[in-house]
Every structure is written in C-alpha cells, then in structure tokens.
Short mmCIF file of C-alpha atoms (C1' of nucleotides) in Angstrom, two decimals:
data_model
loop_
_atom_site.label_atom_id
_atom_site.label_comp_id
_atom_site.label_asym_id
_atom_site.label_seq_id
_atom_site.Cartn_x
_atom_site.Cartn_y
_atom_site.Cartn_z
CA MET A 1 -114.33 -20.30 -108.48
CA LYS A 2 -117.95 -19.96 -109.01
CA ILE A 3 -119.28 -17.97 -112.46
CA ALA A 4 -122.88 -18.56 -113.40
CA THR A 5 -124.63 -17.56 -116.15
CA LEU A 6 -128.50 -16.41 -116.66
CA ASN A 7 -130.57 -14.53 -118.73
CA VAL A 8 -133.06 -12.94 -116.63
CA ASN A 9 -135.76 -11.59 -118.88
CA SER A 10 -136.26 -8.45 -117.38
CA ILE A 11 -134.14 -7.77 -113.66
CA ARG A 12 -136.83 -5.60 -112.52
CA MET A 13 -139.35 -9.02 -112.94
CA ARG A 14 -137.45 -11.28 -111.33
CA LEU A 15 -134.96 -8.99 -108.40
CA ASP A 16 -136.60 -10.82 -106.19
CA ALA A 17 -135.68 -14.42 -107.38
CA VAL A 18 -132.30 -13.61 -108.56
CA LEU A 19 -131.05 -12.40 -104.94
CA GLU A 20 -132.35 -15.38 -102.75
CA TRP A 21 -130.52 -17.93 -105.26
CA LEU A 22 -127.65 -15.25 -105.18
CA ALA A 23 -127.59 -16.04 -101.22
CA VAL A 24 -128.07 -19.72 -102.19
CA HIS A 25 -125.67 -20.24 -104.16
CA GLU A 26 -123.14 -17.18 -103.27
CA PRO A 27 -121.24 -17.20 -106.92
CA ASP A 28 -117.95 -15.51 -107.45
CA VAL A 29 -119.53 -13.83 -110.39
CA LEU A 30 -122.91 -14.26 -112.01
CA ALA A 31 -123.09 -12.47 -115.47
CA LEU A 32 -127.40 -11.34 -116.40
CA GLN A 33 -128.68 -11.22 -119.60
CA GLU A 34 -132.03 -9.13 -120.98
CA THR A 35 -131.77 -6.73 -117.85
CA LYS A 36 -134.36 -4.82 -120.07
CA CYS A 37 -133.68 -1.18 -118.45
CA ALA A 38 -131.68 1.44 -118.71
CA ASP A 39 -129.10 2.03 -116.57
CA ASP A 40 -130.94 4.54 -114.05
CA LYS A 41 -134.21 1.75 -113.61
CA PHE A 42 -131.79 -0.67 -112.95
CA PRO A 43 -132.42 -2.03 -108.98
CA ARG A 44 -128.11 -1.16 -108.05
CA PHE A 45 -129.46 -0.35 -104.87
CA GLU A 46 -131.02 -3.78 -103.99
CA PHE A 47 -127.96 -5.67 -104.60
CA GLU A 48 -125.67 -3.17 -102.82
CA GLU A 49 -126.94 -2.99 -99.84
CA MET A 50 -126.90 -7.36 -100.09
CA GLY A 51 -123.50 -6.87 -100.69
CA TRP A 52 -123.32 -7.48 -104.37
CA ASN A 53 -121.02 -5.28 -106.39
CA VAL A 54 -122.68 -4.93 -109.65
CA GLU A 55 -121.68 -3.59 -113.21
CA ILE A 56 -124.12 -3.02 -115.10
CA TYR A 57 -124.49 -1.91 -118.86
CA GLY A 58 -128.19 -1.43 -120.19
CA GLN A 59 -130.91 0.03 -122.03
CA LYS A 60 -134.39 1.03 -122.27
CA SER A 61 -137.16 -1.73 -122.76
CA TYR A 62 -134.68 -4.65 -124.49
CA ASN A 63 -130.70 -5.95 -124.42
CA GLY A 64 -129.56 -5.37 -121.75
CA VAL A 65 -126.40 -7.44 -119.65
CA ALA A 66 -124.66 -6.89 -116.09
CA LEU A 67 -122.23 -8.31 -113.63
CA VAL A 68 -122.56 -9.21 -110.15
CA SER A 69 -120.17 -10.12 -107.76
CA ARG A 70 -119.11 -9.68 -104.29
CA HIS A 71 -115.52 -9.19 -105.41
CA SER A 72 -113.99 -5.83 -106.80
CA ILE A 73 -114.81 -5.81 -110.61
CA LEU A 74 -112.26 -4.61 -112.58
CA GLY A 75 -111.64 -3.21 -115.70
CA VAL A 76 -114.87 -2.99 -117.00
CA ARG A 77 -115.06 -2.41 -120.57
CA ARG A 78 -118.85 -2.20 -122.38
CA GLY A 79 -119.51 -3.04 -126.30
CA PHE A 80 -117.47 -2.74 -129.06
CA GLU A 81 -115.91 0.62 -128.64
CA ASP A 82 -116.02 1.06 -132.01
CA PRO A 83 -118.09 3.90 -133.48
CA ARG A 84 -118.49 2.47 -136.89
CA PHE A 85 -121.15 0.63 -135.73
CA PRO A 86 -124.59 1.50 -133.78
CA GLU A 87 -123.95 -0.07 -129.93
CA ASP A 88 -127.32 -1.96 -128.65
CA CYS A 89 -125.72 -3.32 -124.75
CA ARG A 90 -125.18 -6.67 -125.52
CA LEU A 91 -121.51 -7.52 -124.12
CA ILE A 92 -119.75 -6.08 -120.99
CA GLU A 93 -115.95 -7.55 -120.45
CA ALA A 94 -114.34 -7.34 -116.38
CA SER A 95 -111.69 -9.33 -114.78
CA VAL A 96 -112.89 -10.51 -111.79
CA GLY A 97 -110.38 -12.13 -109.05
CA GLY A 98 -107.33 -12.49 -112.34
CA VAL A 99 -110.36 -14.50 -114.29
CA THR A 100 -111.49 -12.06 -117.45
CA VAL A 101 -114.98 -12.34 -118.00
CA VAL A 102 -116.87 -11.76 -121.27
CA ASN A 103 -120.79 -12.10 -121.27
CA THR A 104 -122.89 -11.85 -124.08
CA TYR A 105 -126.29 -11.11 -125.21
CA VAL A 106 -125.61 -12.34 -128.80
CA PRO A 107 -128.63 -11.47 -131.09
CA ASN A 108 -131.15 -13.32 -131.41
CA GLY A 109 -131.58 -12.91 -135.55
CA THR A 110 -135.31 -13.77 -135.06
CA VAL A 111 -135.96 -15.13 -138.72
CA VAL A 112 -133.22 -16.41 -141.30
CA GLY A 113 -132.44 -14.38 -143.85
CA SER A 114 -133.97 -11.36 -142.60
CA ASP A 115 -132.13 -8.00 -141.26
CA LYS A 116 -131.49 -9.34 -137.77
CA PHE A 117 -130.74 -13.18 -138.70
CA ASP A 118 -127.95 -10.81 -141.11
CA TYR A 119 -126.76 -8.61 -137.98
CA LYS A 120 -126.44 -11.84 -135.95
CA LEU A 121 -123.53 -13.56 -138.24
CA ARG A 122 -122.45 -9.86 -138.90
CA TRP A 123 -122.24 -9.54 -134.42
CA MET A 124 -120.96 -13.02 -134.09
CA GLU A 125 -118.07 -12.59 -136.08
CA ARG A 126 -117.25 -8.96 -134.50
CA LEU A 127 -117.10 -11.00 -131.76
CA ARG A 128 -114.53 -13.01 -132.83
CA ALA A 129 -112.49 -9.67 -133.79
CA LEU A 130 -112.58 -8.48 -130.65
CA PHE A 131 -111.49 -12.12 -128.79
CA ALA A 132 -108.13 -11.28 -131.98
CA SER A 133 -107.55 -8.22 -130.72
CA ARG A 134 -108.03 -7.96 -126.94
CA HIS A 135 -107.08 -11.44 -125.93
CA ARG A 136 -104.92 -13.66 -126.03
CA PRO A 137 -106.06 -17.96 -125.54
CA ASP A 138 -103.12 -18.20 -122.67
CA GLU A 139 -105.48 -15.65 -120.88
CA PRO A 140 -107.53 -17.52 -118.53
CA ILE A 141 -110.80 -15.85 -119.50
CA VAL A 142 -114.53 -17.50 -119.37
CA TRP A 143 -116.95 -16.51 -122.12
CA VAL A 144 -120.97 -16.64 -121.14
CA GLY A 145 -124.29 -16.04 -121.91
CA ASP A 146 -126.94 -16.27 -123.63
CA MET A 147 -124.89 -17.15 -127.06
CA ASN A 148 -128.85 -18.09 -128.81
CA VAL A 149 -127.50 -21.30 -130.96
CA ALA A 150 -127.95 -24.62 -130.11
CA PRO A 151 -124.59 -26.01 -131.70
CA THR A 152 -125.43 -29.11 -132.03
CA PRO A 153 -128.47 -32.00 -132.19
CA ASP A 154 -128.20 -32.83 -128.94
CA ASP A 155 -128.43 -29.31 -127.84
CA VAL A 156 -131.98 -28.44 -129.43
CA TRP A 157 -135.83 -30.66 -127.83
CA ASP A 158 -136.38 -31.58 -132.54
CA SER A 159 -132.58 -30.88 -133.99
CA ARG A 160 -134.69 -31.90 -137.16
CA ARG A 161 -137.60 -29.65 -136.84
CA HIS A 162 -135.41 -26.72 -135.84
CA LEU A 163 -132.25 -27.89 -138.52
CA GLY A 164 -132.12 -24.33 -140.76
CA LYS A 165 -134.32 -22.62 -138.55
CA VAL A 166 -132.89 -19.20 -135.89
CA GLY A 167 -131.07 -20.17 -133.19
CA HIS A 168 -129.84 -23.43 -135.17
CA HIS A 169 -128.64 -23.50 -138.73
CA PRO A 170 -125.20 -23.84 -140.15
CA ASP A 171 -124.50 -20.16 -140.74
CA GLU A 172 -124.31 -19.83 -136.51
CA PHE A 173 -123.25 -23.09 -135.94
CA ALA A 174 -120.08 -21.73 -138.94
CA ARG A 175 -119.60 -18.43 -136.98
CA LEU A 176 -119.89 -19.84 -132.89
CA ALA A 177 -117.45 -22.95 -134.57
CA ALA A 178 -114.81 -19.99 -135.14
CA LEU A 179 -115.35 -18.53 -131.75
CA VAL A 180 -114.87 -21.43 -129.96
CA ASP A 181 -111.55 -22.11 -132.34
CA TRP A 182 -110.30 -18.83 -131.46
CA GLY A 183 -109.22 -20.54 -128.05
CA PHE A 184 -112.60 -22.05 -126.20
CA GLU A 185 -113.68 -25.05 -124.79
CA ASP A 186 -117.45 -25.82 -124.12
CA VAL A 187 -117.21 -26.58 -120.28
CA PHE A 188 -120.49 -27.89 -119.69
CA ARG A 189 -119.71 -30.68 -122.87
CA ARG A 190 -116.86 -31.57 -120.46
CA PHE A 191 -118.99 -32.97 -117.73
CA HIS A 192 -122.66 -33.89 -119.79
CA GLN A 193 -123.22 -35.06 -122.95
CA GLY A 194 -126.05 -36.08 -124.65
CA PRO A 195 -129.56 -35.15 -125.14
CA GLY A 196 -132.35 -33.29 -122.85
CA HIS A 197 -129.81 -30.66 -121.23
CA TYR A 198 -131.77 -27.42 -122.04
CA THR A 199 -131.26 -23.65 -120.53
CA PHE A 200 -134.59 -22.48 -121.79
CA TRP A 201 -137.45 -23.11 -122.67
CA ASP A 202 -140.14 -22.00 -124.80
CA TYR A 203 -143.03 -19.74 -123.21
CA VAL A 204 -144.91 -19.99 -126.42
CA ILE A 205 -145.21 -23.83 -126.40
CA PRO A 206 -147.48 -24.69 -124.34
CA ARG A 207 -145.85 -26.54 -121.29
CA SER A 208 -142.70 -26.61 -122.87
CA PHE A 209 -140.65 -27.15 -119.26
CA GLU A 210 -142.35 -29.04 -118.18
CA ASN A 211 -142.47 -31.73 -121.06
CA ASN A 212 -139.05 -30.67 -121.83
CA LEU A 213 -139.15 -28.98 -125.09
CA GLY A 214 -135.65 -26.49 -124.54
CA TRP A 215 -132.79 -25.57 -126.02
CA ARG A 216 -129.56 -25.39 -124.45
CA ILE A 217 -128.85 -21.95 -125.51
CA ASP A 218 -126.95 -20.17 -122.37
CA HIS A 219 -123.16 -21.28 -123.23
CA VAL A 220 -120.39 -21.11 -120.57
CA TYR A 221 -116.71 -21.02 -123.24
CA ALA A 222 -113.37 -21.29 -120.66
CA THR A 223 -109.88 -21.10 -122.44
CA ALA A 224 -107.93 -23.92 -122.37
CA PRO A 225 -105.97 -22.50 -119.08
CA LEU A 226 -108.99 -22.39 -117.50
CA ALA A 227 -111.05 -25.36 -118.87
CA VAL A 228 -108.43 -27.50 -117.36
CA ARG A 229 -109.05 -26.33 -113.90
CA ALA A 230 -112.86 -26.85 -114.51
CA THR A 231 -114.79 -28.97 -111.80
CA SER A 232 -118.08 -28.57 -112.86
CA CYS A 233 -120.49 -27.23 -115.33
CA THR A 234 -124.39 -27.45 -114.73
CA ILE A 235 -127.73 -26.71 -114.84
CA ASP A 236 -129.96 -25.26 -112.67
CA ARG A 237 -133.20 -26.00 -112.96
CA THR A 238 -134.77 -24.14 -110.32
CA LEU A 239 -135.15 -20.79 -111.66
CA ARG A 240 -137.72 -21.69 -114.55
CA GLN A 241 -139.69 -23.42 -112.24
CA GLY A 242 -140.81 -20.93 -109.99
CA GLU A 243 -143.54 -18.53 -109.61
CA LYS A 244 -142.96 -15.41 -112.94
CA PRO A 245 -139.77 -17.46 -113.93
CA SER A 246 -137.58 -16.24 -116.64
CA ASP A 247 -138.19 -18.29 -119.86
CA HIS A 248 -133.86 -19.43 -119.35
CA THR A 249 -132.35 -20.89 -116.57
CA ALA A 250 -129.08 -20.34 -114.79
CA VAL A 251 -125.46 -22.05 -115.52
CA VAL A 252 -123.39 -22.79 -113.63
CA ALA A 253 -119.59 -23.57 -113.59
CA GLU A 254 -116.95 -23.58 -110.71
CA PHE A 255 -112.74 -23.29 -111.88
CA ASP A 256 -110.34 -24.47 -109.41
CA VAL A 257 -108.31 -21.27 -109.01
"C1'" DA B 1 -151.08 -26.62 -141.83
"C1'" DT B 2 -151.09 -23.68 -136.71
"C1'" DG B 3 -150.42 -21.66 -132.59
"C1'" DG B 4 -149.45 -21.47 -128.42
"C1'" DT B 5 -147.12 -16.67 -123.97
"C1'" DT B 6 -144.08 -12.70 -121.49
"C1'" DG B 7 -141.73 -8.37 -120.59
"C1'" DG B 8 -142.23 -3.08 -121.93
"C1'" DC B 9 -144.47 0.31 -122.95
"C1'" DA B 10 -147.27 2.45 -126.10
"C1'" DT B 11 -151.65 0.44 -127.92
"C1'" DC B 12 -147.24 -2.92 -130.43
"C1'" DC B 13 -141.46 -4.39 -130.63
"C1'" DA B 14 -138.47 -8.21 -129.53
"C1'" DA B 15 -138.41 -12.91 -128.16
#
DNA sequence: ATGGTTGGCATCCAA
C-alpha cells in the first residue's frame, strides 16, 4: 500500500499538478492539507472523473483537509467531534484497504508565546487524547500530514537559528513526542538519516528551494504492525519545482500490506 | 538587524 501526503496550499491553484501527480504515482491514498476552500468549492468532480474517490473537510479561505483514493474510503470521521471546542478543518480520518489513515494539518502557531502558539500545543494534546480514545497502538494506523514541527536538529536547515522559534520549539517537541510515544514510528527515519531531507521551503526566503533552505515538517507515522512492513519512504521534490508550486512537496511511504 | 512570497478575499489575514 502506497500512502502519500501533500500540503497543497490551495487545491484550486494546484488542481492540475495534483491530478497529474496522481496519474503518475498511483498512490492508494493521497492525504491533502490546506485545501483552502469550502466543500462546495472543492473540485470534487475533477477528481471523480479521473476515477478518484474524495472525502473532504473544508472551510472558506483557511485550513481544509482531504483524502483521495481509488479504493472505497470507509468510516470517515471529521475533526475532533468535541462540542467543547470550536472546530476548524484540520483533521480527517478514514479506513482504506484495512488501514486507518489519519490526516492532520497541525496549526502553524505563528509566533512563540502567542495565542495561536498556545492553540497549537493544545491542539496536539487533543490529538494525543483522540488517538487514545479511538484507537489502540496494535491497530494498523498511518498518521500523516503537515505537522508544522521539525522535531530534530537535522529536520531544519539551520537548527541553531530556529531553536526556540515556532516549528522548532521544545514545547512542540514534547507534544509531538507524546504523540509518538503513544505508539508511532517516524517512517521516513527508518530509511533516511541525517540533515537535508526537507518537505517545505519558505516562499519568503529567496531561492530557498534552490539552496535547500527547508524544513522536514510533513511526516508519515505508523503504528508498529505497519511500520515493520514499511518498504520505502521518500520525499518527491518534483512538486516543489514546477510552475507556481506549493511551498511544500509530497512524502510517499510504501507498506507491504 | 531585517526583509524577502503566496493564496484567498477583501482591501488584510494566515502561513
């Protein structure tokens, strides 16, 4: 089973690139983040006419996640389903081919110490509680998405410059570690070590992609029964090279299931 | 020390 994740930064801007990528790579599941449109504006028909099933959870302007598959997408759940908290569209879960896929767009956090940073930490804590309440770590679960955290010094182009800033802060490391400790393995790091393997290059930094000034913030995590069956995990930089690219590119993992 | 870009939508917010 091949599972991919991509922060598209607007599905309407990236529709042609995504459909072409799907045709070439034929993943069993593609998880999208930052679709940036309400559900009635999502180009659902364009996917369906190419033979892809789509499950979406979107809102106007911001956030938005989706799952794309050739297979039936079963048991879809959207968000935390917790009326105590206002919901934004950052989480969608479903079962595809016997594997539970959880797709998240973790809040960016904006600036350390801000309300949005606090929201990010709380959001990650709520996600940990969601896994504990809905699932067990001996189930085959793959958790993918834009986690907005570069968890080790090798995961950002200048760790000393960014340590303590948003995306590379000890409070974020702790929240991510709590999620991983529940029962996940970082599938990419099963296959690749060291610095320079990035999935996001900031538009704001001139020639960030050409100079590989990036971050590894898009991750594929799997529970043990799936992780031991992983056969590859790669970053496909081609999507970041084209005309009008997203600022992220795709991560693709394959499992012998 | 600081700025640089992009997308959606409304003339700014979020990233």
